[in-house]
Every structure is written in structure tokens, then in C-alpha cells.
Coordinates of C-alpha atoms in Angstrom, one line a residue:
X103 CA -24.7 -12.4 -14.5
X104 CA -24.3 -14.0 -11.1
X105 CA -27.3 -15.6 -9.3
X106 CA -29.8 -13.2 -7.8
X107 CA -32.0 -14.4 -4.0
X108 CA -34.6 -13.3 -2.4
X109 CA -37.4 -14.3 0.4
X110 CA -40.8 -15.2 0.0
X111 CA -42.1 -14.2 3.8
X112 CA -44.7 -16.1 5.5
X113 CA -47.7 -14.0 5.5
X114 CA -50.6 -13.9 8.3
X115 CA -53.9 -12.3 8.7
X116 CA -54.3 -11.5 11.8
X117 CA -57.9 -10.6 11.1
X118 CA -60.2 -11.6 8.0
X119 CA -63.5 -10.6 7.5
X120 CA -65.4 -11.7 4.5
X121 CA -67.2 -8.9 3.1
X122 CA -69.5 -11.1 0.6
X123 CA -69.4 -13.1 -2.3
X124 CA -69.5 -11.1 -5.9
X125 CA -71.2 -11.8 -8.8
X126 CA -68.3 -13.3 -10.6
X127 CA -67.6 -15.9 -7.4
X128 CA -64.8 -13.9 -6.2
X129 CA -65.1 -12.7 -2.1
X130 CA -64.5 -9.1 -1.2
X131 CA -62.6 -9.2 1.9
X132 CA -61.3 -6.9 4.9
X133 CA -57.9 -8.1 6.1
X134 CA -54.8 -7.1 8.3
X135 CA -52.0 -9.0 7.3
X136 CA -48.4 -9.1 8.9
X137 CA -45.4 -10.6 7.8
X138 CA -43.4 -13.5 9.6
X139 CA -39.6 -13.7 10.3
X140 CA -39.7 -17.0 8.7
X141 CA -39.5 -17.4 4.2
X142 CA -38.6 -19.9 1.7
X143 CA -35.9 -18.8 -0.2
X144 CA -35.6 -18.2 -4.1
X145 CA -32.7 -18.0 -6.1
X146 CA -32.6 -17.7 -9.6
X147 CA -29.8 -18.0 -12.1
X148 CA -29.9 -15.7 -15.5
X149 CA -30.2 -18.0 -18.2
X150 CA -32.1 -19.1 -21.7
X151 CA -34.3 -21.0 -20.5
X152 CA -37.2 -21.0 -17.6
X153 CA -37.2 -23.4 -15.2
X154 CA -38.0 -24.2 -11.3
X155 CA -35.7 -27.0 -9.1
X156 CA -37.0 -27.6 -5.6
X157 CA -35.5 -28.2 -2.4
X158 CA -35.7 -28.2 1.1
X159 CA -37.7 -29.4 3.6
X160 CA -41.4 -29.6 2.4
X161 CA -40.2 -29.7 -1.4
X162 CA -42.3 -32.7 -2.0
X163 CA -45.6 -31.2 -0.9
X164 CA -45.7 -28.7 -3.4
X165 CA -47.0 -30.9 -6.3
X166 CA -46.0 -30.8 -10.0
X167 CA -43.5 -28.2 -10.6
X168 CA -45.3 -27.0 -13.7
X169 CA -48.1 -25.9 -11.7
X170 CA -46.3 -23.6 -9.6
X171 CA -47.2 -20.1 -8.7
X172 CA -43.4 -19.0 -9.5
X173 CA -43.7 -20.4 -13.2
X174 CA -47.4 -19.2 -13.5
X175 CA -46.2 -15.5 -12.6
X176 CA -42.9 -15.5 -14.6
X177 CA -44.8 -16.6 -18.1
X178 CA -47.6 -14.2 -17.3
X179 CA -44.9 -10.9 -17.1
X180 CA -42.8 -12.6 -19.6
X181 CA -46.7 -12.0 -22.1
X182 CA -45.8 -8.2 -21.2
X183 CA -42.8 -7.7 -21.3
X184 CA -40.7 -8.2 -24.4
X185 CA -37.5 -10.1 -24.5
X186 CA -37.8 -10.4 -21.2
X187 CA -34.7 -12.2 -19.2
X188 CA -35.1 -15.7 -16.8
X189 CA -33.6 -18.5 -16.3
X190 CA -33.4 -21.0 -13.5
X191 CA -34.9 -20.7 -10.9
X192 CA -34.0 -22.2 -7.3
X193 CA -36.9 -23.0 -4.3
X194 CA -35.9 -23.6 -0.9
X195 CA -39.1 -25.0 0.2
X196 CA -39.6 -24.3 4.2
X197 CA -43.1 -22.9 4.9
X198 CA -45.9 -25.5 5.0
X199 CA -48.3 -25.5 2.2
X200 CA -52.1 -25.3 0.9
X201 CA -51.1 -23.9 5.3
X202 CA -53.4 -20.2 5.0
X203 CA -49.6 -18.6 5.2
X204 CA -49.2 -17.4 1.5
X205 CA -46.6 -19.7 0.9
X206 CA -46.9 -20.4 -2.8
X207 CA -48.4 -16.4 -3.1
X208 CA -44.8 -15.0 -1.4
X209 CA -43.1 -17.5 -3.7
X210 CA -44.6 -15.9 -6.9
X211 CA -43.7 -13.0 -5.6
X212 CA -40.5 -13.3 -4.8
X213 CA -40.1 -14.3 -8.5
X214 CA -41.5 -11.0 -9.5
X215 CA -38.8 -9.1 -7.6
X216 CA -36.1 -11.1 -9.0
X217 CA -37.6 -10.4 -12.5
X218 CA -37.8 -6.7 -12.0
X219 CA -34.6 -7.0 -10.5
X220 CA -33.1 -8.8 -13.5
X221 CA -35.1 -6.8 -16.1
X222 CA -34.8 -3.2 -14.2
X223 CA -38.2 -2.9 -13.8
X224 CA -39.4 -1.0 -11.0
X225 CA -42.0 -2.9 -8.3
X226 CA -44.2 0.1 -9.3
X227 CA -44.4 -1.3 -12.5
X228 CA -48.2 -1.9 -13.9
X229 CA -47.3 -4.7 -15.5
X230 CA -45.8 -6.3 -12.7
X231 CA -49.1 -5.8 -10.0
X232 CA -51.6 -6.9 -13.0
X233 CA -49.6 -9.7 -13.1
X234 CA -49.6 -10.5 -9.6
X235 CA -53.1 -9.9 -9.2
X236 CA -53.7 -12.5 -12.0
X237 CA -51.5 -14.8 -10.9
X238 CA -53.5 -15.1 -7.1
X239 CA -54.9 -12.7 -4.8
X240 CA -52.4 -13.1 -2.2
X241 CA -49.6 -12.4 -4.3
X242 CA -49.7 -8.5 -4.6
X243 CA -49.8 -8.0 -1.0
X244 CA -46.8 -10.4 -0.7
X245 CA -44.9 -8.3 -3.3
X246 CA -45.0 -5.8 -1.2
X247 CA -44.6 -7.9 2.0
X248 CA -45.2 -4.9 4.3
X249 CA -47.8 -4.8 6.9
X250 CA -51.4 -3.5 5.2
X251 CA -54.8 -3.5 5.8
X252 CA -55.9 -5.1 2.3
X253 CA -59.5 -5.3 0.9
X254 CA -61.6 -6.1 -2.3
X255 CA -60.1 -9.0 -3.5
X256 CA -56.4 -8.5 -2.4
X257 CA -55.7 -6.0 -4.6
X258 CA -56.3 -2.5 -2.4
X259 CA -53.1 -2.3 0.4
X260 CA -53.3 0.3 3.1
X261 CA -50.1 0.3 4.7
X262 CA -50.1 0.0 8.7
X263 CA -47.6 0.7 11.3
X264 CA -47.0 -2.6 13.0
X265 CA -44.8 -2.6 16.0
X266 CA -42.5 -6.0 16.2
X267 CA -45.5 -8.9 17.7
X268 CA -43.8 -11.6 19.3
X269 CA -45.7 -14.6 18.0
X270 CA -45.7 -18.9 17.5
X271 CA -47.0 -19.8 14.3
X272 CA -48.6 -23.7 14.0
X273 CA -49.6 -25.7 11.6
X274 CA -51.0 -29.7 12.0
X275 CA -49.2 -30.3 8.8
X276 CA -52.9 -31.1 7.6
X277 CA -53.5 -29.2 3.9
X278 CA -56.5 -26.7 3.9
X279 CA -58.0 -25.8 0.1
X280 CA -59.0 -22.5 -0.1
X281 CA -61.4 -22.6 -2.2
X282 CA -63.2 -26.0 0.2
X283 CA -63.3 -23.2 2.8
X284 CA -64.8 -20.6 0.7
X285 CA -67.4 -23.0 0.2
X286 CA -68.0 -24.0 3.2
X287 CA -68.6 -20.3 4.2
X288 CA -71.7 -20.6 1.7
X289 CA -72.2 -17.2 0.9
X290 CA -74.5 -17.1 -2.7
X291 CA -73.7 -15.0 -5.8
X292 CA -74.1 -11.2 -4.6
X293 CA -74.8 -11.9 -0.6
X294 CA -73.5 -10.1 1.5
X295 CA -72.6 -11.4 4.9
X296 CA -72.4 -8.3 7.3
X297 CA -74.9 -5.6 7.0
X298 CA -74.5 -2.7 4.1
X299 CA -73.4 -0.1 6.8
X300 CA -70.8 -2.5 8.3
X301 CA -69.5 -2.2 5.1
X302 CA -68.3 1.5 4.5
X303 CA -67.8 1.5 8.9
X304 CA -64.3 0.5 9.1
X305 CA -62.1 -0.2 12.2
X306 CA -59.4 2.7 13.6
X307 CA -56.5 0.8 13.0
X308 CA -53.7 1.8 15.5
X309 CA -51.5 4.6 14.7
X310 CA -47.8 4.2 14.4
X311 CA -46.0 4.1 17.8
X312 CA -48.7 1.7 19.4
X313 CA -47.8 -0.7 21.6
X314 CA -48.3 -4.8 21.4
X315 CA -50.7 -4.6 23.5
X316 CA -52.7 -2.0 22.0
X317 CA -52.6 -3.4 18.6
X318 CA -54.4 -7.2 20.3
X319 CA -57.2 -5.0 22.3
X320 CA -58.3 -3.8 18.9
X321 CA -57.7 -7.0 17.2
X322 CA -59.5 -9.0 19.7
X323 CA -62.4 -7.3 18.5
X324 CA -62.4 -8.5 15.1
X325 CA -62.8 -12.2 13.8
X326 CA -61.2 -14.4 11.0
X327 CA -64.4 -15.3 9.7
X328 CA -63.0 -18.5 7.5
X329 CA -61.9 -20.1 11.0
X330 CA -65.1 -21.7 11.8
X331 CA -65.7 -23.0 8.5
X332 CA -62.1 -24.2 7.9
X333 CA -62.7 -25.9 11.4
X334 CA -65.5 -27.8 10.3
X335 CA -63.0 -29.2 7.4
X336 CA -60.4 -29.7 9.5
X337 CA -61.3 -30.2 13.2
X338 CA -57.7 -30.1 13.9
X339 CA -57.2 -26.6 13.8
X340 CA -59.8 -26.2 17.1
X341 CA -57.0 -28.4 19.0
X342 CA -54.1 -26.3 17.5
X343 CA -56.3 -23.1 18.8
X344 CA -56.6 -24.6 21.7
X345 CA -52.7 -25.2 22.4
X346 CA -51.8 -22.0 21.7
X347 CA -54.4 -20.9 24.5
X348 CA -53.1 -23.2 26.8
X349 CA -49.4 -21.9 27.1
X350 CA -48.4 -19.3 29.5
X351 CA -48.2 -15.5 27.8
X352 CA -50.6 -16.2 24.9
X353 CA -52.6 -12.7 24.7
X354 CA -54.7 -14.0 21.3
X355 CA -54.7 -16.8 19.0
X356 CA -55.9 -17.5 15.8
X357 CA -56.3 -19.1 12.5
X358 CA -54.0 -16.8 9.9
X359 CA -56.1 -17.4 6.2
X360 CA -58.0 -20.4 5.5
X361 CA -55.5 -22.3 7.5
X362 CA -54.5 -24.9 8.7
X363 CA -52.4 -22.7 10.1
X364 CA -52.5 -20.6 13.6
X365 CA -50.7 -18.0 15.6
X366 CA -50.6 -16.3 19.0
X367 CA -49.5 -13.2 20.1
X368 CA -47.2 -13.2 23.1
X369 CA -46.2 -10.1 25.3
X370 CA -42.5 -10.7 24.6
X371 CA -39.7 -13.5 22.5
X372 CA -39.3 -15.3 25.3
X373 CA -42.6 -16.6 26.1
X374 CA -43.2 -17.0 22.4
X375 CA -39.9 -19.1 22.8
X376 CA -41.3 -21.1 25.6
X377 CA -44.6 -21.8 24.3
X378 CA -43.1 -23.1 21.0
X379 CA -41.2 -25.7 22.5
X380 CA -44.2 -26.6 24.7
X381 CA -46.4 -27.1 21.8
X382 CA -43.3 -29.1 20.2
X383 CA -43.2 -31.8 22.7
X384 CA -46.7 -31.9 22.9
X385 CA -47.2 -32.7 19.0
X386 CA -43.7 -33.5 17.7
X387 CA -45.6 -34.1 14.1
X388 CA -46.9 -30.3 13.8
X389 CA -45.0 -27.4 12.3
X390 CA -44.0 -25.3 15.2
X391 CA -42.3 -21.3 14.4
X392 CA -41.6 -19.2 17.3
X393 CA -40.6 -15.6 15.9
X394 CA -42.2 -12.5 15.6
X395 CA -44.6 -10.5 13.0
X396 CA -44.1 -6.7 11.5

């Protein structure tokens, strides 16, 4: 069979609100998440045996290969599904990592669809959302890589009608580990950190047809609550905030995830455009997209 490809899309919450910490350690959160123009890319090649090659860009900062998220998620479906068919699988490795952008999560679940693909399983499957929910929490809202509003631990997706958000995506190039973030936050076994009616009050998302600009007025309003305490980690990402304020057009910005990485929300592509190349003579050393979100 000839090689199959597919895209593992940057992924950004454009809000995040940690509902509190359960009483097996895992967060229950509230989150809008978008998806970015930019991906790595994931070929795989039918064959007998699983593997993973890497290349690209920011290859070498993805560690071991036998620790990656794409092997991790192809020997957990290949547990359910019998006789299943691999082979080799190819990364083009161009989103940052350990960057608050699901890079490895998009990657895993990129590897999914080409599975399902190559196995003609449908991305309905049971089998394949257990299996991205084991595999990390990002991953099953990256399999569907459609705009949601996603809560409890990743795995409950509300779809949401985003309109195309003009947007420059940063990252210091400085890795941020989740789980140092998390526990920063501080939150103890069963505490809660907004009140018990916050909980069941949720926000009117915007209907389908709303403008840009409606969709910041309501997200000004909420927070990404792991931005202060992944700025304590890493005061960097205060001056990458900061940046993004400072160019001309920039309606909101934000840390996406546990970060490093940011974004900003422009009126239209061409001050995104202009803004990005600000910011990239400013800090030739930082990771600078200039695209749009949906």
C-alpha cells in the first residue's frame, strides 16, 4: 500500500480554567481550544514492523523516540485491536515542544487517524477515543482537531462555531512541564478552586456567525488560569505577553496551555503579519507563527 499523511495541528486554549484537583490527582478543567494553521506532519508507510524516524526542524527536542506519544498510542490500539496493521512511521517535527500547543498530543493523534485509516476503523471508534484518552488528555480533542469547548479531564468536547481569528503564536523556545505547572497551581486532593456554583454556571459561548470581535469581548472575560503559575516558572512568558501587547492591532493576548507558549488575536492577517515580524526582529531566538485559528 502506498504511504498514507496527515497533520497533527497546533492546538490553543484560548481560555483555561481549572476547575479543581480530583481525588486521583487529575484536574477537571473548562477550556476553549482552537486549532492553528500551522502542524507537523506524519507519514506512515504500511509495513511489518512499528517504528518512528524524525525530522525536521525541532526533531532533536523531542527526546528518545521510544518515549513518544505516536508509539505510546499505536501499541495501546494495537492491545485492542487484533492483527492490527503499522509500519513506519515518518515525523516532520515543526511545532515547538513541552510549548502548551499539543504538539506531541496532535502527533498521537494524527497516528490514530492514519491507523483507522489503514485499518478501516471509523474515528467513532471506542476503541480508538479510550485509547486516546489513555494515551494523554490532550490527545482526544486533537483527534478531532475542531474547535470545542472541552471539560473534565479532556475527554467531554462541545463543538463551537469559530469564525477564522487572525492570530501570532510565540514561544521563547524555553520548555514548560505540565505537570511543574500543575504544581505550582497547588490545588490539594479534592479542592476546588472556584466556588461550587461557578461550577454548574457556564459561559454563553458565541453562536455560529459571530464576529472576531465578538468572540474576544467574551473571551476577555475569562482567564487561563495556569498563566500565572507557569509565569512564575518561566518569567519569560510575562515578556513574550508583553510583546504581543505591544504591537499595533493586538485585541488580546495570552498564554495557550501551560505554555511557554502565547498568542494574540488581531482584527485581520495583515496586522497579525506585521506584528510577527515585529516580534521577529525583536527576539530572533523565539518561535514566531503568524496565521490564523478556527
Amino acid at each position: 500500500m502506498p504511504a498514507l499523511t496527515d497533520e497533527g495541528r497546533a492546538k490553543v486554549n484560548l481560555t483555561l480554567r481549572v476547575i479543581g484537583r480530583r481525588t486521583d490527582g487529575y484536574h477537571d478543567i473548562e477550556s476553549v481550544v482552537a486549532f492553528a494553521d500551522c502542524a507537523d506532519r506524519l507519514t506512515l508507510t504500511p509495513g511489518p514492523e512499528l517504528t518512528l524516524q524524525m525530522s525536521g526542524p525541532l526533531a532533536q527536542a523531542c527526546g528518545a523516540t521510544s518515549d513518544n506519544l505516536v508509539l505510546k498510542a499505536a501499541r495501546l490500539l494495537a492491545e485492542r485491536v487484533p492483527n492490527m496493521k503499522a509500519g513506519r512511521f515518518t515525523l516532520d517535527k515543526v511545532l515547538p515542544v513541552a510549548a502548551g500547543i499539543g504538539g506531541g498530543s496532535a502527533d498521537a493523534a494524527a497516528a490514530l487517524r492514519l491507523l483507522a485509516q489503514l485499518n478501516g476503523l471509523s474515528l467513532d471508534d471506542e476503541r480508538l477515543l479510550e485509547v486516546a484518552l489513555e494515551t494523554g488528555a490532550d490527545v482526544p480533542v486533537c483527534l478531532a482537531s475542531r474547535a470545542c469547548d472541552m471539560t473534565g479531564v479532556g475527554e467531554t468536547l462541545l463543538p463551537l462555531s469559530l469564525p477564522i481569528i487572525p492570530c501570532v503564536m510565540v514561544n521563547p523556545c524555553v520548555p514548560v512541564a505540565t505537570r511543574d505547572v500543575f504544581d505550582a497551581l497547588g490545588l490539594r486532593s479534592g479542592e476546588l478552586l472556584v466556588g461550587a456554583t461557578d461550577v454548574f454556571r457556564g459561559t454563553d459561548w458565541p453562536e455560529a456567525g459571530a464576529s472576531v470581535e465578538d468572540w474576544v469581548e467574551v473571551l476577555a472575560d475569562n482567564t487561563n488560569d495556569l498563566e500565572a503559575p507557569a509565569t512564575r516558572i518561566q518569567p519569560v512568558i510575562g515578556a513574550v505577553i508583553a510583546a504581543l501587547n505591544a504591537t499595533n492591532g493586538a485585541w488580546l493576548a495570552r498564554m495557550s496551555g501551560s505554555g511557554a507558549t502565547c498568542f494574540a488575536i488581531y482584527e485581520n492577517t495583515a496586522d497579525a503579519g506585521r506584528a510577527a515580524d515585529k516580534i521577529r526582529r525583536d527576539h530572533p531566538d523565539w518561535w514566531v507563527h503568524a496565521g490564523t485559528l478556527s
